Short mmCIF file of C-alpha atoms in Angstrom, two decimals:
data_model
loop_
_atom_site.label_atom_id
_atom_site.label_comp_id
_atom_site.label_asym_id
_atom_site.label_seq_id
_atom_site.Cartn_x
_atom_site.Cartn_y
_atom_site.Cartn_z
CA MET A 66 66.20 43.10 11.19
CA MET A 67 63.48 44.18 8.77
CA THR A 68 64.72 45.81 5.56
CA TYR A 69 62.93 48.68 3.87
CA GLU A 70 62.21 46.47 0.86
CA GLN A 71 60.51 43.86 3.06
CA ALA A 72 58.48 46.55 4.80
CA LYS A 73 57.42 48.12 1.50
CA VAL A 74 56.17 44.80 0.08
CA ARG A 75 54.12 44.17 3.22
CA TRP A 76 52.89 47.77 3.25
CA GLN A 77 51.66 47.67 -0.34
CA ALA A 78 49.79 44.41 0.35
CA SER A 79 48.08 45.70 3.51
CA HIS A 80 45.69 48.39 2.23
CA PRO A 81 47.96 51.34 3.08
CA PRO A 82 46.41 54.79 3.52
CA ARG A 83 46.60 57.51 0.89
CA HIS A 84 46.78 60.10 3.69
CA TYR A 85 47.56 59.82 7.41
CA LEU A 86 45.20 62.16 9.22
CA SER A 87 44.10 59.76 11.96
CA ILE A 88 45.16 56.51 13.57
CA SER A 89 41.99 55.15 11.98
CA ASP A 90 43.67 55.53 8.58
CA LEU A 91 45.89 52.60 9.61
CA ASN A 92 44.92 49.03 10.28
CA ARG A 93 46.65 46.63 12.65
CA GLU A 94 48.97 45.34 9.92
CA THR A 95 50.04 48.74 8.57
CA ALA A 96 50.60 50.04 12.10
CA GLN A 97 52.83 47.07 12.91
CA ILE A 98 54.79 47.55 9.67
CA VAL A 99 55.51 51.21 10.49
CA LEU A 100 56.65 50.30 14.01
CA SER A 101 58.80 47.37 12.87
CA LEU A 102 60.50 49.54 10.25
CA ALA A 103 61.01 52.32 12.82
CA HIS A 104 62.81 49.91 15.16
CA ALA A 105 65.04 48.80 12.28
CA MET A 106 65.72 52.38 11.22
CA LYS A 107 66.69 53.34 14.76
CA ARG A 108 69.17 50.49 15.02
CA ALA A 109 70.67 51.39 11.65
CA THR A 110 71.02 55.07 12.58
CA GLN A 111 72.71 54.11 15.84
CA GLN A 112 75.20 52.10 13.76
CA GLY A 113 75.97 55.15 11.63
CA ARG A 114 74.04 54.16 8.53
CA GLU A 115 70.63 54.73 6.99
CA LEU A 116 68.20 51.94 6.12
CA PHE A 117 66.48 54.01 3.43
CA ARG A 118 67.22 56.96 1.18
CA PHE A 119 64.95 58.43 -1.47
CA GLU A 120 66.11 57.48 -4.96
CA ARG A 121 64.74 60.63 -6.62
CA PRO A 122 64.70 64.27 -5.53
CA THR A 123 62.02 64.54 -2.85
CA ALA A 124 60.63 67.62 -1.11
CA VAL A 125 58.01 67.74 1.64
CA ALA A 126 56.05 70.84 2.62
CA LEU A 127 56.01 71.30 6.41
CA ILE A 128 53.05 73.55 7.31
CA PHE A 129 53.16 74.81 10.90
CA GLU A 130 50.28 76.90 12.22
CA LYS A 131 51.49 76.07 15.75
CA PRO A 132 55.03 76.33 17.12
CA SER A 133 56.98 73.15 17.77
CA LEU A 134 60.31 71.76 18.95
CA ARG A 135 60.06 67.97 18.58
CA THR A 136 57.82 67.86 15.53
CA ARG A 137 59.80 70.35 13.46
CA VAL A 138 63.27 69.10 14.36
CA THR A 139 62.47 65.41 13.95
CA LEU A 140 60.79 66.00 10.59
CA GLU A 141 63.58 68.17 9.20
CA VAL A 142 66.35 65.91 10.52
CA GLY A 143 64.56 62.75 9.39
CA LEU A 144 64.00 64.03 5.87
CA TYR A 145 67.64 65.18 5.67
CA GLN A 146 68.89 61.77 6.82
CA MET A 147 66.83 60.10 4.08
CA GLY A 148 68.07 62.47 1.38
CA ALA A 149 64.91 64.58 1.13
CA HIS A 150 64.25 68.26 1.79
CA GLY A 151 61.69 69.79 4.13
CA VAL A 152 60.20 73.19 3.18
CA TYR A 153 59.16 74.89 6.44
CA LEU A 154 56.07 77.11 6.09
CA THR A 155 54.56 79.05 8.99
CA GLN A 156 51.11 80.58 9.12
CA SER A 157 52.67 84.02 8.58
CA ASP A 158 54.27 82.67 5.39
CA ILE A 159 51.14 81.30 3.72
CA GLN A 160 48.21 82.51 5.89
CA MET A 161 46.28 79.35 5.08
CA GLY A 162 42.56 79.98 4.93
CA THR A 163 42.88 83.78 5.08
CA ARG A 164 45.25 85.07 2.38
CA GLU A 165 44.62 81.96 0.29
CA ALA A 166 42.04 79.19 0.36
CA VAL A 167 43.16 75.84 1.77
CA MET A 168 42.12 74.09 -1.43
CA ASP A 169 44.27 76.42 -3.54
CA ILE A 170 47.29 75.91 -1.30
CA ALA A 171 46.83 72.16 -1.58
CA ARG A 172 46.66 72.31 -5.38
CA ASN A 173 49.75 74.52 -5.61
CA LEU A 174 51.88 72.48 -3.23
CA GLY A 175 50.91 69.29 -5.03
CA ARG A 176 52.62 70.62 -8.17
CA TRP A 177 55.94 71.19 -6.37
CA VAL A 178 56.37 68.69 -3.51
CA GLN A 179 55.95 64.96 -2.99
CA GLY A 180 54.17 65.21 0.38
CA ILE A 181 52.57 67.61 2.86
CA VAL A 182 52.94 67.41 6.64
CA ALA A 183 50.75 69.88 8.52
CA ARG A 184 50.52 70.95 12.17
CA VAL A 185 47.26 72.87 12.40
CA PHE A 186 44.65 74.21 14.78
CA LEU A 187 41.61 72.68 13.06
CA HIS A 188 41.36 69.11 11.82
CA THR A 189 39.02 70.31 9.08
CA ALA A 190 41.98 72.13 7.49
CA LEU A 191 43.80 68.80 7.18
CA GLU A 192 40.75 67.17 5.65
CA GLU A 193 40.54 69.95 3.05
CA LEU A 194 44.26 69.67 2.27
CA ALA A 195 43.83 65.92 1.78
CA GLN A 196 40.77 66.41 -0.40
CA PHE A 197 42.53 68.68 -2.88
CA ALA A 198 46.22 67.74 -2.67
CA PRO A 199 47.43 65.22 -5.27
CA VAL A 200 50.15 64.08 -2.84
CA PRO A 201 49.97 62.36 0.60
CA VAL A 202 49.04 64.54 3.57
CA VAL A 203 50.21 63.69 7.11
CA ASN A 204 48.76 65.05 10.35
CA ALA A 205 51.53 66.48 12.55
CA LEU A 206 48.89 67.61 15.11
CA SER A 207 45.34 68.91 15.00
CA ASP A 208 42.65 69.62 17.56
CA ARG A 209 41.34 66.08 17.02
CA GLU A 210 44.45 63.89 16.90
CA HIS A 211 48.25 63.63 17.07
CA PRO A 212 48.81 60.35 15.21
CA CYS A 213 52.57 60.77 14.66
CA GLN A 214 53.01 61.11 18.43
CA ALA A 215 51.10 57.88 19.04
CA LEU A 216 53.47 55.93 16.81
CA ALA A 217 56.41 57.13 18.92
CA ASP A 218 54.49 56.27 22.10
CA LEU A 219 53.87 52.68 21.05
CA MET A 220 57.41 52.27 19.75
CA THR A 221 58.71 53.32 23.17
CA ILE A 222 56.41 50.83 24.90
CA GLN A 223 57.58 48.06 22.56
CA GLU A 224 61.23 48.87 23.34
CA ARG A 225 60.56 48.24 27.04
CA PHE A 226 57.95 45.45 26.95
CA GLY A 227 57.92 43.96 23.45
CA THR A 228 54.67 43.52 21.58
CA ALA A 229 52.76 41.63 24.29
CA PRO A 230 49.59 43.31 25.60
CA CYS A 231 50.18 45.78 28.44
CA THR A 232 48.07 47.82 30.82
CA LEU A 233 48.35 51.49 29.87
CA ALA A 234 47.06 54.29 32.10
CA TRP A 235 46.27 57.72 30.72
CA VAL A 236 45.91 60.32 33.49
CA GLY A 237 44.63 63.84 32.89
CA ASP A 238 42.95 65.54 29.94
CA GLY A 239 41.20 63.43 27.29
CA ASN A 240 42.75 65.52 24.54
CA ASN A 241 44.02 64.99 20.99
CA VAL A 242 47.11 63.09 22.18
CA CYS A 243 44.89 60.85 24.30
CA HIS A 244 42.70 60.20 21.26
CA SER A 245 45.51 58.93 19.05
CA PHE A 246 47.25 57.02 21.85
CA THR A 247 44.02 55.24 22.82
CA LEU A 248 43.13 54.37 19.23
CA LEU A 249 46.53 52.89 18.41
CA ALA A 250 46.93 51.09 21.74
CA ALA A 251 43.48 49.53 21.37
CA MET A 252 44.22 48.55 17.77
CA LEU A 253 47.35 46.71 18.96
CA GLY A 254 45.56 44.81 21.73
CA HIS A 255 46.50 46.72 24.89
CA GLN A 256 44.31 47.40 27.91
CA VAL A 257 43.82 51.16 28.14
CA ARG A 258 42.51 52.90 31.28
CA ILE A 259 41.69 56.60 30.96
CA ALA A 260 41.22 58.69 34.12
CA THR A 261 39.89 62.22 33.57
CA PRO A 262 37.82 64.73 35.54
CA GLU A 263 34.16 64.89 34.60
CA GLY A 264 33.70 66.93 31.46
CA TYR A 265 37.21 66.29 30.14
CA GLU A 266 36.71 62.79 28.73
CA PRO A 267 37.91 61.83 25.25
CA ASN A 268 35.52 62.44 22.38
CA ALA A 269 32.65 59.93 22.43
CA ALA A 270 33.13 58.96 18.78
CA VAL A 271 36.84 58.34 19.37
CA LEU A 272 36.04 56.14 22.37
CA GLN A 273 33.53 54.19 20.30
CA GLN A 274 36.11 53.63 17.55
CA ALA A 275 38.78 52.64 20.08
CA ARG A 276 36.46 50.10 21.68
CA ALA A 277 35.70 48.67 18.26
CA PHE A 278 39.44 48.25 17.65
CA ALA A 279 39.81 46.65 21.10
CA ALA A 280 37.00 44.19 20.37
CA GLU A 281 38.92 43.01 17.29
CA SER A 282 42.36 42.90 18.93
CA GLY A 283 41.48 41.50 22.36
CA GLY A 284 42.28 44.76 24.12
CA SER A 285 40.03 47.00 26.19
CA VAL A 286 39.28 50.68 26.80
CA THR A 287 37.98 51.75 30.21
CA LEU A 288 36.97 55.27 31.23
CA LEU A 289 37.48 56.10 34.93
CA ARG A 290 37.38 59.06 37.29
CA ASP A 291 39.90 57.85 39.88
CA PRO A 292 43.55 58.13 38.75
CA HIS A 293 44.60 55.67 41.47
CA GLU A 294 42.32 53.02 39.96
CA ALA A 295 43.72 53.69 36.49
CA VAL A 296 47.37 53.46 37.57
CA ALA A 297 47.06 50.39 39.84
CA ASP A 298 49.42 47.67 38.49
CA ALA A 299 49.83 49.52 35.18
CA ASP A 300 52.84 48.97 32.93
CA VAL A 301 52.71 52.49 31.53
CA VAL A 302 51.57 55.80 33.02
CA TYR A 303 51.02 58.60 30.50
CA THR A 304 50.12 62.24 31.07
CA ASP A 305 50.05 65.50 29.15
CA VAL A 306 49.68 69.18 29.94
CA TRP A 307 46.40 70.25 31.51
CA VAL A 308 46.21 73.50 29.55
CA SER A 309 46.97 72.91 25.87
CA MET A 310 47.46 75.62 23.26
CA GLY A 311 44.13 77.29 22.64
CA PHE A 312 42.76 76.65 26.15
CA GLU A 313 44.69 79.33 28.05
CA THR A 314 41.48 81.14 29.09
CA GLU A 315 40.41 77.98 30.96
CA ARG A 316 43.64 77.72 32.93
CA GLU A 317 42.30 78.59 36.40
CA ALA A 318 39.33 76.22 36.18
CA ARG A 319 41.42 73.43 34.72
CA MET A 320 44.10 73.72 37.41
CA ARG A 321 41.49 73.21 40.15
CA LYS A 322 39.89 70.19 38.50
CA PHE A 323 43.10 68.46 37.43
CA LEU A 324 45.12 68.82 40.62
CA PRO A 325 44.20 65.30 41.88
CA TYR A 326 45.49 63.91 38.56
CA GLN A 327 49.11 64.95 38.99
CA VAL A 328 51.58 62.16 38.17
CA ASN A 329 53.83 62.22 41.22
CA GLU A 330 55.85 59.67 43.18
CA SER A 331 52.88 58.72 45.34
CA LEU A 332 50.68 57.91 42.32
CA LEU A 333 53.49 56.13 40.48
CA ARG A 334 54.05 53.75 43.40
CA LEU A 335 50.67 52.18 42.58
CA ALA A 336 51.94 51.06 39.16
CA LYS A 337 54.15 48.03 38.60
CA PRO A 338 57.73 48.40 39.87
CA ASP A 339 59.07 48.35 36.31
CA ALA A 340 56.40 50.67 34.92
CA ILE A 341 57.47 53.50 32.65
CA VAL A 342 56.20 57.07 32.51
CA LEU A 343 55.40 58.79 29.22
CA HIS A 344 54.87 62.46 28.46
CA CYS A 345 54.63 63.85 24.91
CA LEU A 346 56.25 67.13 26.03
CA PRO A 347 56.54 70.02 26.56
CA ALA A 348 55.85 69.46 30.25
CA ARG A 349 54.59 71.94 32.82
CA ARG A 350 56.86 70.74 35.59
CA GLY A 351 55.10 70.81 38.95
CA GLU A 352 51.65 70.74 37.35
CA GLU A 353 50.66 67.52 35.54
CA ILE A 354 53.97 65.86 36.44
CA THR A 355 56.63 66.42 39.10
CA ASP A 356 60.35 66.84 38.50
CA ALA A 357 61.03 63.70 40.51
CA VAL A 358 58.95 61.60 38.13
CA LEU A 359 59.89 63.25 34.83
CA ASP A 360 63.60 63.09 35.66
CA GLY A 361 63.35 59.79 37.51
CA ALA A 362 64.53 56.31 36.60
CA GLN A 363 61.08 55.27 35.34
CA SER A 364 60.73 58.15 32.90
CA ALA A 365 60.85 57.15 29.24
CA ALA A 366 59.94 60.63 27.99
CA TRP A 367 63.33 61.23 26.36
CA ASP A 368 63.30 57.90 24.50
CA GLN A 369 59.74 58.75 23.49
CA ALA A 370 60.86 62.12 22.11
CA GLU A 371 63.74 60.51 20.19
CA ASN A 372 61.37 57.96 18.72
CA ARG A 373 59.41 60.71 17.00
CA LEU A 374 62.37 60.82 14.60
CA HIS A 375 62.37 57.13 13.77
CA THR A 376 58.62 56.56 13.49
CA GLN A 377 58.14 59.58 11.23
CA LYS A 378 61.03 58.45 9.05
CA ALA A 379 59.43 55.02 8.70
CA LEU A 380 56.01 56.48 7.94
CA LEU A 381 57.28 58.93 5.32
CA ALA A 382 59.55 56.33 3.70
CA LEU A 383 56.59 54.00 3.28
CA MET A 384 54.13 56.66 2.12
CA LEU A 385 56.48 58.55 -0.21
CA GLY A 386 59.25 56.11 -1.07
#
């Protein structure tokens, strides 16, 4: 089992990022180090011990413009388990960008805490925090990416299938979660098939970057319209809500267009018999996914949610330790 000390030596030799705003801030080696350490941390936690604890007093600012269950709990619990303290700050607390400029908040926090984790509406806010903060900044979700979620996704896939290349089907909206999942999966050599309605594809620049990663790793990224074609013989079937926060006014139009993309028992039968189903949660049961699938034997959504804890612990230990 990898030790933290072994991971840290490899991390420092592998051009680690100063900030983690995008999957693109990682390279194949640093991504593999985070995942390997996360697996080791999970095994240690299950045995009632911790693989890493901060040696000095450590505090991390947790900025949340959006509400959260998994992100907040896993960050606060993970920091506590490693002997650090999370300072939870909502938009009503700091009014970032209105009561006080983002750059001034970044400069202030950098005098008090050892890291900043931010869940924001606009990715540009993260970029400004990173520009002016003298401490590492981590993206806990933005309109462009959800890179902490992608680490948990790939950890879950590795738990079921190891590190060998797999066929991964994304079905539904080409959103921020899709962006990070596709980038990391392509970086690690997987074959990614993305099925979306016309007009809801992933960002063109993200697709270009993912295909560049795939060209280096031996993977592939394919954009499709037909969800049946995407899921056929897939190892993993992944979906997310059709109406994310901020898109509520589009609900009626989105429901019509996405209905053929529901992950149900009929669609899942096209995948491999041992395929797993992922969902980053929260789920709109009966919309993008049925109860029978989400609660079924092939669902790995609960392991995936747990793995947010372990991957974020590994990432923060490496970036702040």
